[in-house]
Tab-separated table of C-alpha atoms in Angstrom:
chain	number	residue	atom	x	y	z
A	218	MET	CA	-13.685	18.508	20.266
A	219	ALA	CA	-15.130	15.147	19.363
A	220	GLY	CA	-12.956	13.240	16.929
A	221	LEU	CA	-14.265	12.050	13.622
A	222	MET	CA	-13.651	8.454	12.618
A	223	VAL	CA	-13.958	7.717	8.927
A	224	ALA	CA	-14.350	4.021	8.221
A	225	ALA	CA	-15.089	2.062	5.093
A	226	CYS	CA	-18.800	1.402	4.984
A	227	SER	CA	-21.457	0.897	2.397
A	228	GLN	CA	-24.847	2.541	2.289
A	229	THR	CA	-26.121	-0.237	0.011
A	230	GLY	CA	-25.627	-3.026	2.518
A	231	GLU	CA	-22.780	-4.515	0.481
A	232	PRO	CA	-19.598	-5.560	2.286
A	233	ALA	CA	-17.301	-2.657	3.104
A	234	ARG	CA	-14.438	-2.070	0.656
A	235	PRO	CA	-11.047	-1.424	2.206
A	236	ALA	CA	-10.391	2.304	2.287
A	237	ILE	CA	-7.773	4.568	3.759
A	238	ALA	CA	-8.945	7.706	5.532
A	239	ALA	CA	-6.989	9.897	7.934
A	240	SER	CA	-8.868	11.101	10.998
A	241	LEU	CA	-8.362	12.271	14.565
A	242	ALA	CA	-8.831	9.885	17.459
A	243	ALA	CA	-11.478	10.989	19.936
A	244	GLY	CA	-9.960	13.155	22.618
A	245	SER	CA	-6.475	12.818	21.155
A	246	SER	CA	-4.300	14.713	18.724
A	247	ALA	CA	-2.824	11.445	17.384
A	248	HIS	CA	-3.754	10.622	13.815
A	249	VAL	CA	-5.122	7.191	12.988
A	250	VAL	CA	-5.825	5.449	9.718
A	251	ALA	CA	-9.095	3.580	9.313
A	252	ILE	CA	-8.882	0.500	7.125
A	253	ALA	CA	-12.189	-1.339	6.836
A	254	GLY	CA	-13.075	-0.337	10.383
A	255	SER	CA	-9.709	-1.167	11.966
A	256	THR	CA	-7.408	1.558	13.243
A	257	ALA	CA	-3.635	1.786	13.268
A	258	PRO	CA	-1.279	4.669	14.009
A	259	ASP	CA	-0.949	7.095	11.117
A	260	PRO	CA	2.120	5.958	9.166
A	261	LEU	CA	3.088	9.568	8.523
A	262	THR	CA	3.973	9.872	12.219
A	263	GLN	CA	6.059	6.672	12.347
A	264	THR	CA	9.575	5.843	11.247
A	265	PRO	CA	9.509	3.758	8.058
A	266	ARG	CA	10.615	0.154	8.469
A	267	ARG	CA	12.141	0.075	4.986
A	268	SER	CA	12.854	2.614	2.247
A	269	GLN	CA	13.783	2.209	-1.413
A	270	THR	CA	13.948	4.423	-4.490
A	271	GLY	CA	13.207	3.562	-8.088
A	272	LEU	CA	10.615	3.892	-10.833
A	273	ALA	CA	6.874	3.874	-10.220
A	274	SER	CA	4.227	3.133	-12.810
A	275	TRP	CA	0.461	2.793	-12.557
A	276	TYR	CA	-2.281	0.444	-13.681
A	277	GLY	CA	-5.951	1.182	-14.178
A	278	GLU	CA	-8.856	0.330	-16.446
A	279	ARG	CA	-7.464	-2.907	-17.903
A	280	PHE	CA	-7.224	-4.493	-14.434
A	281	HIS	CA	-10.227	-2.804	-12.774
A	282	GLY	CA	-12.534	-5.448	-11.293
A	283	ARG	CA	-9.998	-8.287	-11.470
A	284	LEU	CA	-8.665	-10.143	-8.445
A	285	THR	CA	-5.417	-8.929	-6.914
A	286	ALA	CA	-2.762	-11.168	-5.375
A	287	SER	CA	-4.309	-10.470	-1.950
A	288	GLY	CA	-7.624	-11.919	-3.122
A	289	GLU	CA	-9.535	-8.652	-3.157
A	290	VAL	CA	-11.005	-7.100	-6.276
A	291	TYR	CA	-8.816	-4.352	-7.763
A	292	ASP	CA	-10.512	-0.963	-7.613
A	293	MET	CA	-8.556	1.663	-9.523
A	294	HIS	CA	-10.310	4.359	-7.456
A	295	GLU	CA	-8.772	3.173	-4.158
A	296	LEU	CA	-5.332	4.196	-2.842
A	297	THR	CA	-3.576	0.863	-3.337
A	298	ALA	CA	-0.393	-0.444	-4.936
A	299	ALA	CA	1.394	-3.539	-6.164
A	300	HIS	CA	4.856	-4.249	-4.772
A	301	PRO	CA	7.121	-7.259	-5.357
A	302	ASP	CA	7.621	-8.218	-1.717
A	303	LEU	CA	6.094	-5.855	0.861
A	304	PRO	CA	3.542	-7.678	3.026
A	305	MET	CA	-0.033	-7.658	1.803
A	306	ARG	CA	-2.264	-5.156	3.583
A	307	SER	CA	0.714	-3.151	4.810
A	308	LEU	CA	0.932	0.599	4.299
A	309	ALA	CA	3.537	2.490	2.298
A	310	ARG	CA	4.149	6.164	1.590
A	311	VAL	CA	5.133	6.794	-2.030
A	312	THR	CA	6.840	10.139	-2.674
A	313	ARG	CA	7.525	11.477	-6.150
A	314	LEU	CA	11.121	12.727	-5.976
A	315	ASP	CA	10.875	15.504	-8.590
A	316	THR	CA	7.800	17.179	-7.068
A	317	GLY	CA	7.741	16.035	-3.436
A	318	ALA	CA	4.107	14.923	-3.760
A	319	SER	CA	3.300	11.858	-1.668
A	320	VAL	CA	0.463	9.423	-1.072
A	321	VAL	CA	-0.127	6.645	1.452
A	322	VAL	CA	-1.214	3.387	-0.172
A	323	ARG	CA	-2.149	-0.078	1.018
A	324	ILE	CA	-0.252	-2.945	-0.622
A	325	ASN	CA	-2.794	-5.387	-2.077
A	326	ASP	CA	-1.091	-6.830	-5.157
A	327	ARG	CA	2.208	-8.130	-6.534
A	328	GLY	CA	4.138	-6.398	-9.269
A	329	PRO	CA	5.284	-4.535	-11.185
A	330	PHE	CA	6.590	-7.189	-13.539
A	331	VAL	CA	8.757	-4.830	-15.589
A	332	GLU	CA	12.475	-4.698	-14.825
A	333	GLY	CA	13.568	-1.501	-13.097
A	334	ARG	CA	10.193	-0.628	-11.575
A	335	ILE	CA	9.629	-0.931	-7.837
A	336	VAL	CA	5.921	-0.129	-7.412
A	337	ASP	CA	2.752	-0.132	-9.504
A	338	LEU	CA	0.185	2.373	-8.237
A	339	SER	CA	-3.578	2.335	-8.588
A	340	ARG	CA	-5.011	5.026	-10.851
A	341	ALA	CA	-6.186	7.012	-7.803
A	342	ALA	CA	-2.718	6.954	-6.217
A	343	ALA	CA	-1.139	7.908	-9.561
A	344	GLN	CA	-3.512	10.883	-9.800
A	345	VAL	CA	-2.402	12.133	-6.381
A	346	LEU	CA	1.213	12.047	-7.606
A	347	ASN	CA	0.273	13.616	-10.966
A	348	LEU	CA	1.631	10.501	-12.670
A	349	ILE	CA	-1.187	9.763	-15.124
A	350	GLU	CA	0.265	11.732	-18.046
A	351	ASP	CA	3.923	10.945	-17.338
A	352	GLY	CA	3.334	7.223	-16.847
A	353	LEU	CA	6.588	6.756	-14.907
A	354	ALA	CA	8.356	8.711	-12.189
A	355	GLU	CA	11.264	8.271	-9.803
A	356	VAL	CA	9.835	7.665	-6.309
A	357	ARG	CA	10.778	6.734	-2.773
A	358	VAL	CA	8.688	3.949	-1.216
A	359	GLU	CA	8.673	3.956	2.579
A	360	ALA	CA	7.202	0.815	4.107
A	361	PHE	CA	5.239	0.937	7.327
A	362	GLY	CA	3.514	-1.758	9.315
A	363	PRO	CA	0.230	-3.433	8.597
A	364	ALA	CA	-2.928	-1.398	8.124
A	365	ASP	CA	-4.449	-3.548	10.863
A	366	PRO	CA	-2.065	-4.034	13.828
A	367	HIS	CA	-3.736	-7.402	14.574
A	368	ASP	CA	-3.190	-8.723	11.045
A	369	ARG	CA	-0.594	-11.422	11.685
A	370	ALA	CA	-0.061	-12.065	7.968
A	371	ALA	CA	0.954	-8.453	7.352
A	372	VAL	CA	3.033	-8.251	10.538
A	373	SER	CA	5.017	-11.383	9.675
A	374	GLY	CA	6.483	-9.745	6.582
A	375	PHE	CA	8.261	-7.205	8.776
A	376	LEU	CA	9.687	-9.639	11.323
A	377	PRO	CA	13.097	-11.233	10.747
A	378	ARG	CA	12.712	-14.816	9.597
A	379	ARG	CA	14.639	-17.482	11.453
A	380	ARG	CA	16.875	-19.491	9.207
A	381	THR	CA	16.437	-23.239	9.370
A	382	ALA	CA	18.711	-25.993	8.080
A	383	SER	CA	16.528	-26.371	4.963
A	384	ALA	CA	16.548	-22.597	4.383
A	385	ARG	CA	20.361	-22.644	4.466
A	386	GLY	CA	20.415	-25.297	1.763
A	387	ALA	CA	21.473	-28.212	3.959
A	388	ALA	CA	21.547	-31.585	2.249
A	389	ASN	CA	18.713	-34.048	2.914
């Protein structure tokens, strides 16, 4: 059976928007995730690199079309999220604890900026978790590696940082 690769592409000739789409690799039963034409192992088959629980919220229309912290334009219809410190362009699975519903998002923004909240979901991701009406829900965020395994900026956020004399607060 020939595998189907779903990649972000535009029929209008405009630049491709980042998109997340699960598919099967050709000749393999391993799942991959296509992000703007780049493939990485499906995060659902990997062990999370970090996990945390707390409150999730969502943001939509008011921010639609504005620039995110990653420099891309926020599209409330994409499966993305804002997180205070996960690396940009990395993937995370967000699971609603009361229902078990989960969604895989790509981190492309910083936030939320409200005490007690750990992740701000795009409208599309909030819809998957049935969070639109509730506004807030207790979730588990499981961090995975970068959407693109060759993205050094995203990878660096998961590697231990070496402490230097200045980082330890040594006097000048």
